[in-house]
Coordinates of C-alpha atoms and ligand atoms in Angstrom, one line a residue:
M110 CA 92.9 111.9 134.8
D111 CA 93.9 115.0 136.9
K112 CA 93.6 118.5 134.0
W113 CA 96.2 120.0 135.4
A114 CA 99.0 116.9 135.8
E115 CA 100.0 117.5 132.4
L116 CA 101.1 121.0 133.6
R117 CA 101.8 119.9 136.6
R118 CA 104.8 117.7 134.5
L119 CA 106.5 120.8 132.8
H120 CA 106.6 123.0 135.9
G121 CA 108.4 119.9 137.5
L122 CA 110.7 119.7 134.7
N123 CA 111.5 123.5 134.0
K124 CA 111.1 125.1 138.2
G125 CA 114.5 125.2 138.1
R126 CA 115.6 127.2 134.6
H127 CA 115.9 130.8 134.2
I128 CA 113.1 132.7 132.2
L129 CA 116.4 135.1 130.9
D130 CA 117.4 131.3 129.0
L131 CA 114.7 130.9 126.4
F132 CA 114.9 134.1 125.2
D133 CA 115.3 133.1 122.0
G134 CA 116.0 135.3 118.4
S135 CA 111.5 135.0 118.2
R136 CA 110.2 134.4 121.7
A137 CA 109.6 138.4 122.4
G138 CA 107.5 138.1 118.9
D139 CA 105.8 135.0 119.9
F140 CA 104.8 135.8 123.9
A141 CA 103.1 138.9 123.3
V142 CA 100.5 139.6 121.6
E143 CA 98.5 143.2 119.5
A144 CA 95.0 143.6 119.1
D145 CA 94.0 147.1 119.0
G146 CA 96.8 149.2 119.3
M147 CA 97.2 147.7 122.8
R148 CA 100.5 144.7 123.5
F149 CA 100.5 142.2 125.7
D150 CA 104.4 141.2 126.2
Y151 CA 104.7 138.3 128.5
A152 CA 107.4 137.2 126.8
K153 CA 109.4 137.3 130.5
T154 CA 107.6 134.7 132.2
N155 CA 108.8 130.4 132.9
I156 CA 105.6 130.1 130.2
D157 CA 107.8 127.9 126.8
A158 CA 106.1 127.1 123.5
E159 CA 104.7 123.4 125.1
T160 CA 103.5 125.0 128.0
R161 CA 101.8 127.3 126.2
R162 CA 99.9 124.5 124.7
A163 CA 99.3 122.3 127.7
L164 CA 97.3 125.6 128.7
I165 CA 95.7 126.4 125.8
R166 CA 93.9 122.5 126.0
L167 CA 92.7 123.2 129.6
A168 CA 90.6 125.4 127.7
E169 CA 89.4 124.1 124.9
D170 CA 89.1 121.0 127.6
A171 CA 87.3 123.1 129.9
G172 CA 84.2 124.3 127.6
L173 CA 85.7 128.1 126.6
A174 CA 84.5 128.5 123.6
E175 CA 81.4 127.2 124.3
K176 CA 80.7 129.5 127.5
R177 CA 81.8 132.2 125.7
A178 CA 78.9 131.7 123.2
A179 CA 76.4 131.4 125.7
M180 CA 77.6 134.3 128.1
F181 CA 77.7 136.4 124.3
S182 CA 74.0 134.8 124.1
G183 CA 72.1 135.5 127.0
E184 CA 71.9 132.2 128.4
K185 CA 71.1 131.6 132.2
I186 CA 75.5 131.0 132.8
N187 CA 75.2 132.5 136.5
D188 CA 72.6 129.3 137.6
T189 CA 73.1 129.6 141.7
E190 CA 71.0 132.7 140.9
G191 CA 69.0 131.8 138.0
R192 CA 70.6 135.0 135.7
A193 CA 71.7 135.8 132.6
V194 CA 75.2 137.8 132.0
L195 CA 75.0 140.3 130.0
H196 CA 77.0 143.9 130.5
V197 CA 78.2 142.9 127.4
A198 CA 75.0 143.7 125.8
L199 CA 76.0 147.7 127.8
R200 CA 78.2 147.7 125.1
A201 CA 76.9 146.2 121.7
G202 CA 76.8 147.7 118.7
E203 CA 74.4 148.9 116.0
G204 CA 72.1 145.7 114.6
A205 CA 73.6 142.9 117.9
V206 CA 70.6 141.5 119.1
I207 CA 70.5 139.7 122.4
R208 CA 67.7 137.8 123.6
V209 CA 67.2 136.7 127.3
D210 CA 64.1 134.3 127.8
D211 CA 63.0 134.4 123.6
Q212 CA 63.3 138.7 123.7
D213 CA 66.3 141.0 123.1
V214 CA 67.5 142.6 125.6
L215 CA 69.5 145.6 123.4
P216 CA 66.5 148.0 122.1
E217 CA 65.8 148.0 126.3
V218 CA 69.2 149.2 126.5
R219 CA 69.6 151.6 124.2
R220 CA 67.2 153.5 125.7
I221 CA 67.8 154.2 129.2
R222 CA 71.7 154.4 127.8
A223 CA 69.4 157.8 125.9
A224 CA 68.2 159.0 128.7
C225 CA 71.5 159.0 130.6
A226 CA 72.5 160.6 128.3
A227 CA 69.5 163.2 128.3
F228 CA 70.1 163.5 131.5
A229 CA 73.6 164.5 131.5
R230 CA 73.5 166.5 128.9
Q231 CA 71.1 168.5 130.5
V232 CA 73.2 168.4 134.3
R233 CA 76.2 169.8 131.8
E234 CA 74.6 172.1 129.7
G235 CA 72.6 173.9 132.7
V236 CA 69.4 172.3 131.8
F237 CA 68.7 170.3 134.5
T238 CA 69.9 172.6 137.8
G239 CA 69.6 172.6 141.2
Q240 CA 68.5 175.5 143.5
G241 CA 71.0 177.8 142.7
G242 CA 71.8 177.7 139.4
R243 CA 73.9 175.2 138.2
I244 CA 74.8 171.7 138.6
T245 CA 79.1 171.8 139.7
D246 CA 79.2 169.3 141.9
V247 CA 78.0 165.4 141.8
V248 CA 77.8 163.5 144.3
N249 CA 77.5 159.8 143.6
I250 CA 76.7 157.6 146.6
G251 CA 77.3 153.5 146.2
I252 CA 79.0 150.8 147.3
G253 CA 81.1 148.0 145.3
G254 CA 80.3 147.4 141.7
S255 CA 78.1 150.8 142.3
D256 CA 81.3 152.6 143.3
L257 CA 84.2 151.2 142.2
G258 CA 84.4 151.5 139.0
P259 CA 82.6 155.3 137.7
A260 CA 85.5 156.0 139.9
M261 CA 88.1 154.4 139.5
A262 CA 87.3 155.2 135.7
W263 CA 86.6 159.3 136.5
L264 CA 90.3 160.1 137.8
A265 CA 91.8 158.1 134.8
L266 CA 90.0 159.6 132.4
Q267 CA 90.0 163.2 133.9
P268 CA 91.7 164.8 131.1
Y269 CA 88.4 164.7 129.9
A270 CA 85.9 165.8 132.5
D271 CA 85.2 169.0 131.8
G272 CA 81.2 168.5 133.3
P273 CA 80.8 169.5 136.8
R274 CA 83.3 167.5 139.3
C275 CA 82.7 163.9 140.8
H276 CA 82.7 162.8 144.0
F277 CA 81.8 159.1 145.3
V278 CA 81.1 158.0 149.1
S279 CA 81.1 154.5 150.0
N280 CA 81.6 153.6 153.8
V281 CA 79.3 153.6 155.7
D282 CA 82.1 155.1 157.8
G283 CA 80.9 159.1 158.6
A284 CA 83.4 160.5 158.7
H285 CA 83.6 159.3 154.8
V286 CA 80.7 161.1 153.4
H287 CA 81.0 163.9 156.7
D288 CA 83.9 164.5 154.6
T289 CA 83.0 164.7 150.8
L290 CA 80.0 166.3 151.3
R291 CA 81.8 169.7 153.8
G292 CA 82.8 172.3 151.8
L293 CA 79.9 171.3 148.4
N294 CA 77.1 173.5 147.9
P295 CA 73.9 171.9 148.5
E296 CA 71.9 174.3 146.3
T297 CA 73.9 173.3 143.0
T298 CA 74.8 169.1 143.8
L299 CA 73.1 166.7 142.5
V300 CA 73.0 163.1 144.0
I301 CA 72.9 159.8 142.7
V302 CA 72.4 157.7 144.7
A303 CA 74.0 153.9 142.6
S304 CA 72.5 150.9 144.1
K305 CA 71.1 147.6 141.7
T306 CA 69.8 146.1 144.6
F307 CA 68.4 149.4 147.0
T308 CA 68.2 147.5 150.2
T309 CA 72.6 148.5 150.4
I310 CA 72.6 149.5 154.4
E311 CA 76.3 151.5 153.3
T312 CA 74.7 153.3 150.4
M313 CA 70.8 153.8 152.2
T314 CA 72.8 154.7 155.3
N315 CA 74.7 157.7 153.6
A316 CA 71.5 158.6 151.5
D317 CA 70.5 160.0 154.4
T318 CA 72.9 161.7 155.7
A319 CA 72.9 162.5 152.1
R320 CA 69.3 163.8 151.7
R321 CA 69.6 165.5 155.1
W322 CA 72.1 167.4 154.6
M323 CA 70.3 169.1 151.5
A324 CA 67.3 169.6 153.4
E325 CA 69.2 172.3 155.7
K326 CA 69.4 174.5 152.3
V327 CA 67.1 172.9 148.9
A328 CA 63.6 173.2 150.1
N329 CA 63.2 170.7 148.2
P330 CA 66.1 168.0 147.9
A331 CA 64.6 164.6 146.5
T332 CA 64.9 167.4 143.6
Q333 CA 68.9 167.0 143.4
F334 CA 68.0 163.1 143.9
A335 CA 68.6 161.0 140.7
A336 CA 69.4 156.7 141.4
V337 CA 69.8 154.3 139.6
S338 CA 69.0 150.2 140.1
T339 CA 67.2 147.5 138.6
A340 CA 64.5 148.1 142.1
G341 CA 62.1 150.8 141.1
D342 CA 59.1 150.1 143.2
K343 CA 62.8 151.3 146.0
T344 CA 64.1 154.1 144.7
A345 CA 59.5 155.4 143.6
A346 CA 59.6 153.8 147.4
Y347 CA 62.6 157.2 148.0
G348 CA 61.1 159.2 146.6
I349 CA 62.7 159.9 143.4
D350 CA 61.3 161.5 140.8
P351 CA 60.7 158.8 137.3
D352 CA 62.1 160.6 135.3
R353 CA 65.6 160.1 136.9
V354 CA 65.9 156.6 137.8
F355 CA 67.7 154.4 134.9
G356 CA 66.3 151.2 135.4
F357 CA 69.3 148.2 134.2
E358 CA 68.2 143.9 134.4
D359 CA 69.9 141.4 137.5
W360 CA 72.1 140.0 134.7
V361 CA 73.9 143.1 135.1
G362 CA 76.2 142.3 137.4
G363 CA 77.3 144.8 140.3
R364 CA 81.2 144.7 139.2
Y365 CA 80.4 144.5 135.9
S366 CA 78.0 147.6 135.9
V367 CA 79.9 150.5 134.3
W368 CA 79.4 150.9 130.9
G369 CA 75.7 150.9 131.5
P370 CA 74.2 153.5 134.0
I371 CA 76.0 153.2 137.0
G372 CA 78.4 155.3 135.1
L373 CA 75.9 157.6 134.9
S374 CA 79.0 160.1 136.9
L375 CA 81.5 159.4 134.9
M376 CA 78.6 159.8 131.6
I377 CA 77.9 163.6 133.1
A378 CA 82.2 164.1 133.8
I379 CA 83.1 163.4 130.3
G380 CA 80.7 163.9 128.9
P381 CA 78.3 160.8 126.6
E382 CA 80.4 161.1 123.2
R383 CA 83.6 160.1 125.0
F384 CA 80.9 157.7 127.0
D385 CA 80.2 156.0 123.7
D386 CA 84.5 156.2 123.3
F387 CA 85.1 153.4 126.9
L388 CA 81.4 151.1 125.2
A389 CA 83.6 151.2 121.8
G390 CA 87.1 150.3 123.9
G391 CA 84.9 147.6 125.7
R392 CA 82.9 146.3 122.8
A393 CA 86.7 146.2 120.2
M394 CA 87.7 143.6 123.3
D395 CA 84.5 141.7 123.3
A396 CA 85.6 141.2 119.2
H397 CA 88.2 140.5 119.5
F398 CA 87.8 137.8 122.4
M399 CA 85.6 136.3 120.8
G400 CA 86.6 136.2 116.7
A401 CA 90.6 135.1 117.7
P402 CA 91.7 131.8 118.4
F403 CA 93.0 131.0 121.5
P404 CA 97.6 131.9 120.7
Q405 CA 95.9 135.1 120.3
N406 CA 93.7 135.8 122.8
M407 CA 94.6 138.5 124.8
P408 CA 91.9 137.7 127.9
V409 CA 92.9 133.9 127.4
L410 CA 96.4 134.6 126.9
L411 CA 96.6 136.9 130.5
A412 CA 93.9 134.4 132.4
L413 CA 95.8 131.7 130.9
V414 CA 99.3 133.2 133.1
G415 CA 97.7 134.0 135.6
I416 CA 96.5 130.3 135.5
W417 CA 100.5 129.0 135.2
H418 CA 101.4 131.4 138.5
N419 CA 98.4 130.6 140.8
Q420 CA 97.4 127.3 140.3
I421 CA 100.5 125.2 139.0
C422 CA 104.0 127.2 140.1
G423 CA 101.4 128.3 143.9
H424 CA 102.2 132.1 143.8
A425 CA 99.2 132.9 145.4
T426 CA 99.5 136.9 145.2
R427 CA 99.7 138.8 141.7
A428 CA 100.9 142.2 141.9
V429 CA 98.9 144.8 139.2
L430 CA 101.1 147.8 138.4
P431 CA 100.4 150.3 136.4
Y432 CA 102.8 153.1 135.6
D433 CA 100.3 155.1 135.3
Q434 CA 99.3 158.2 138.4
R435 CA 95.5 158.1 137.0
L436 CA 94.6 153.9 137.0
A437 CA 95.4 154.2 141.2
R438 CA 92.3 152.7 141.5
L439 CA 92.6 150.2 138.9
P440 CA 94.0 147.6 141.4
A441 CA 91.1 148.5 144.2
Y442 CA 88.7 147.4 141.2
L443 CA 90.1 144.7 139.9
Q444 CA 90.0 143.9 143.8
Q445 CA 86.1 143.4 143.7
L446 CA 86.5 141.9 139.6
E447 CA 88.9 138.9 140.2
M448 CA 88.2 138.4 143.7
E449 CA 84.6 138.9 143.7
S450 CA 84.4 136.7 141.2
N451 CA 86.7 134.2 141.7
G452 CA 87.3 133.5 145.0
K453 CA 85.1 130.3 145.5
R454 CA 86.1 127.5 146.9
V455 CA 83.0 125.1 145.3
A456 CA 82.6 124.3 141.9
V457 CA 79.5 124.6 139.8
D458 CA 78.0 122.0 140.7
G459 CA 79.0 122.5 143.9
S460 CA 81.2 120.3 144.6
D461 CA 84.9 121.2 146.4
L462 CA 87.6 123.7 143.7
A463 CA 90.2 120.4 143.4
T464 CA 92.4 123.6 142.7
Q465 CA 93.1 126.6 144.2
S466 CA 90.4 130.0 143.6
G467 CA 91.6 133.0 142.3
P468 CA 94.9 135.1 143.6
V469 CA 94.5 138.2 145.9
V470 CA 95.3 140.5 143.7
W471 CA 96.7 144.1 144.7
G472 CA 98.9 146.5 143.7
E473 CA 100.0 150.5 143.8
P474 CA 100.6 153.0 141.1
G475 CA 104.5 152.5 140.0
T476 CA 106.6 154.9 140.6
N477 CA 105.0 154.7 144.2
G478 CA 105.7 151.1 144.6
Q479 CA 109.0 151.0 143.9
H480 CA 109.5 153.3 147.1
A481 CA 107.3 151.1 149.7
F482 CA 106.6 147.4 148.8
Y483 CA 108.9 146.2 145.8
Q484 CA 111.8 145.1 147.7
L485 CA 109.3 141.8 148.8
I486 CA 109.4 142.0 145.7
H487 CA 112.4 141.4 143.9
Q488 CA 114.0 140.2 147.3
G489 CA 111.1 138.6 149.7
T490 CA 111.0 134.8 149.7
R491 CA 108.2 134.8 148.4
V492 CA 107.3 135.4 144.0
V493 CA 104.9 137.8 143.3
P494 CA 103.9 138.0 139.6
C495 CA 104.1 141.0 138.5
E496 CA 101.4 142.8 136.2
F497 CA 103.3 146.5 134.5
L498 CA 100.2 148.8 132.6
V499 CA 102.3 151.4 130.8
A500 CA 101.2 153.9 128.1
R501 CA 103.7 154.8 124.6
R502 CA 103.0 158.9 126.0
G503 CA 100.7 161.1 128.9
H504 CA 98.1 164.0 128.0
E505 CA 100.7 166.5 129.1
P506 CA 103.0 167.2 126.2
D507 CA 104.8 170.1 128.4
L508 CA 105.8 166.8 130.2
A509 CA 107.2 164.7 128.2
H510 CA 110.4 164.0 129.8
Q511 CA 108.9 162.9 132.6
H512 CA 106.7 160.2 131.1
L513 CA 109.6 158.6 129.1
L514 CA 111.0 158.9 132.9
L515 CA 108.0 156.5 134.3
V516 CA 108.1 154.1 131.3
A517 CA 111.9 153.3 131.9
N518 CA 111.6 152.5 135.3
C519 CA 108.4 150.5 134.9
L520 CA 110.5 149.1 131.9
A521 CA 113.3 148.5 134.2
Q522 CA 111.5 147.3 137.1
A523 CA 110.3 144.9 135.0
E524 CA 113.8 144.0 133.4
A525 CA 115.3 143.4 137.1
L526 CA 113.1 141.0 138.5
L527 CA 113.5 138.8 135.3
R528 CA 117.8 139.5 135.4
G529 CA 118.8 140.1 139.1
R530 CA 121.7 140.4 140.4
T531 CA 124.2 137.1 141.2
L532 CA 126.6 137.6 143.9
E533 CA 129.4 137.1 141.7
E534 CA 128.4 140.9 140.2
A535 CA 128.0 142.8 143.7
R536 CA 131.0 140.7 144.9
G537 CA 131.9 143.4 142.4
I538 CA 130.8 146.5 143.2
M539 CA 131.5 145.9 146.5
A540 CA 134.9 145.2 145.6
K541 CA 135.0 148.9 143.6
K542 CA 133.8 150.0 146.8
G543 CA 137.6 148.8 148.7
L544 CA 135.6 146.1 150.5
T545 CA 137.6 143.0 151.1
G546 CA 137.0 140.1 152.7
P547 CA 134.4 138.4 154.7
E548 CA 133.1 142.4 154.8
L549 CA 133.0 142.0 151.4
E550 CA 130.8 138.9 151.4
R551 CA 128.7 140.1 153.8
Q552 CA 127.5 143.4 152.1
A553 CA 128.0 140.7 148.7
R554 CA 124.6 139.0 150.2
H555 CA 122.2 141.3 150.4
R556 CA 122.6 142.8 147.6
V557 CA 121.8 140.0 144.9
F558 CA 119.0 140.1 144.2
P559 CA 117.1 136.1 142.8
G560 CA 116.0 137.5 139.6
N561 CA 114.2 134.3 137.4
R562 CA 110.9 136.7 138.4
P563 CA 107.6 136.7 136.0
S564 CA 106.5 139.4 134.9
T565 CA 103.7 140.8 132.1
V566 CA 103.3 143.9 130.4
L567 CA 99.7 145.6 129.2
A568 CA 101.2 148.5 127.3
Y569 CA 99.7 151.6 125.1
D570 CA 99.8 154.2 123.2
Q571 CA 97.3 156.4 125.9
L572 CA 95.0 155.9 128.6
T573 CA 92.4 157.5 126.5
P574 CA 88.7 156.6 127.5
F575 CA 88.6 154.2 124.7
T576 CA 91.8 152.0 126.0
L577 CA 89.7 152.7 129.7
G578 CA 87.3 150.8 127.5
Q579 CA 89.1 148.0 126.4
I580 CA 91.4 147.2 129.5
I581 CA 88.2 146.7 131.5
A582 CA 86.6 145.1 129.2
L583 CA 90.2 142.9 128.9
Y584 CA 90.1 142.2 132.4
E585 CA 86.1 140.8 132.8
H586 CA 86.8 138.6 129.9
R587 CA 89.7 137.2 132.4
V588 CA 88.1 136.5 134.7
F589 CA 85.6 134.7 132.8
V590 CA 88.2 133.0 130.9
E591 CA 89.7 131.8 134.8
G592 CA 86.2 130.9 136.3
V593 CA 85.3 128.8 133.4
V594 CA 88.8 126.7 133.9
L595 CA 88.4 126.5 137.7
G596 CA 84.9 125.8 136.8
I597 CA 83.5 127.8 139.2
N598 CA 80.5 130.2 139.0
S599 CA 81.2 133.7 138.5
F600 CA 79.0 135.5 139.1
D601 CA 77.7 135.1 142.2
Q602 CA 78.7 136.6 146.0
W603 CA 77.7 134.5 148.0
G604 CA 80.3 135.2 150.5
V605 CA 79.2 139.0 151.2
E606 CA 76.0 137.2 153.1
L607 CA 77.4 136.0 156.1
G608 CA 78.6 139.7 157.4
K609 CA 75.8 141.2 156.4
E610 CA 73.7 139.3 158.2
L611 CA 76.1 139.5 161.4
A612 CA 76.1 143.4 161.2
L613 CA 72.1 143.5 160.9
A614 CA 72.4 141.1 164.0
L615 CA 75.9 143.0 165.9
Q616 CA 73.4 147.1 165.9
P617 CA 70.9 145.9 168.3
V618 CA 73.4 144.7 170.7
L619 CA 76.4 148.0 170.0
E620 CA 72.8 149.4 171.0
G621 CA 72.4 148.4 174.5
K622 CA 69.3 146.5 173.2
A623 CA 69.8 143.2 173.0
G624 CA 72.6 140.8 175.2
T625 CA 76.2 138.8 174.3
E626 CA 74.1 135.6 174.4
G627 CA 75.5 133.3 171.5
K628 CA 78.0 135.3 170.6
D629 CA 82.1 133.9 171.4
G630 CA 84.0 135.0 173.8
S631 CA 86.5 137.5 172.2
T632 CA 83.5 138.6 170.5
A633 CA 81.4 139.5 173.0
A634 CA 84.5 141.0 174.8
L635 CA 85.6 143.6 172.0
V636 CA 81.1 144.6 172.2
R637 CA 82.0 145.9 175.2
F638 CA 85.2 147.9 175.3
L639 CA 83.4 149.5 172.3
R640 CA 80.3 149.9 173.8
G641 CA 82.4 152.0 176.4
Ligands
LIG881 O1 77.9 143.0 149.0 C1 78.0 142.6 147.8 C2 78.1 143.6 146.7 O2 76.5 143.2 146.4 C3 78.7 143.9 145.3 O3 78.5 142.8 144.9 C4 77.7 144.9 144.8 O4 78.5 146.0 144.1 C5 78.1 145.7 146.1 O5 77.8 144.8 147.1 C6 76.7 146.8 145.8 O6 75.3 146.0 145.7 P1 73.9 147.5 145.3 O7 74.6 147.9 144.1 O8 73.1 146.6 145.3 O9 74.1 148.5 146.3

């Protein structure tokens, strides 16, 4: 029997009803879950108890419990690359044991974390210096997972950032490295080259540029370079002192790597102790994910709500809307986490996926988005499920009144999506303005909000290192659950390869060293135009 059949039946049965009609006295409590001070509310979706049961059955039948255990115990579940998937090991607590190929990996994880912490302290305390003295600026050069995690977290944790300023260079566009380095003092700048493979063309090109920039002022630039990579041989060949090379294993996927040495720039910025709090938040979410029954399990529910909206209701995109300016980079971070993980067209066994893959994820912080794209979310013809995030309090006690406004806006948007405004209500508004007849009718129709649009809210006390850890781990596990239900390997990323290969081949063509034979007409014409 088709595993989606029951959910499709329920969707067909219930799609005409209004979410508001589901609200009895207990829905708000029944369709929300709390864990370690965080609340996930999914009451404003068209999921009722029967649908939730069917969704949970879907997860159970997919073998979620066994697959979750397999991931946490170091089995090689990334089977197109023959790798374990153990980002959870990077935040595992004292006393844990996780084996890969019969070897406990945690002693080495702890050793590297201690080495990173020692280096971070040296930088923060001015023991490690540049040619010009104390390090004032750290430039992290990396891309994808070697950039998005630390860059997102550095912005998120600004209230805790009391170390050197951090900068993030990712794009191969020379404008990025140029504009970032301009204004920095090479004599007091530390460059961290962050690349799991240490071969990524963008990162290595930017690292070369930064090294040349530093060499103009610093006698031996290598002394102000550090590296984070799984490829110790390549960092050595690049001339980086092994004392400042922080390694990790291939069982840490790039987009899951912020918890380990890839987070070094963040650790330098906020200090190792607060970085530990970040890990503790991730660990708390791990314990919840492992221990809570599915109906109360936040990552499981978050994933199943997403599956309901995308695979069953057919809503192709999902907006992530943090009412938290410091989470401005979260949507970009989640784009990689979710779309690189679950944007796959074949199942683990190589067969065509029987349903849609993961959704398009996009978003911007509120309230900014309200003055940009929310028009479409409220009145466009497509339904966009929205995920709001909001804190009970900010970090600026003097500006508590602004925070209150922020929270009011967040809740108001979710309420507006749910409730909408009927034609009758719109007519009343127009009548009050003195309109009558056909013009009243015409104007009123523009002011109708269909409502009945689903959204969820993730609410937490304050965006601390611990909370950020919870949020990131929550989303990681959500992606895992979604991948298990869809039957996808969430941990490879073959879809990025073809473009890389073609770019390499196009380089000599653009340089005029090779011809455009074999290229399609459009590409050949663009090459001619761009060669000038
Ligand atoms: O091209 C995609 C990708 O491999 C991502 O998965 C990864 O996060 C990014 O490139 C950077 O890779 P690396 O850390 O090896 O430079």
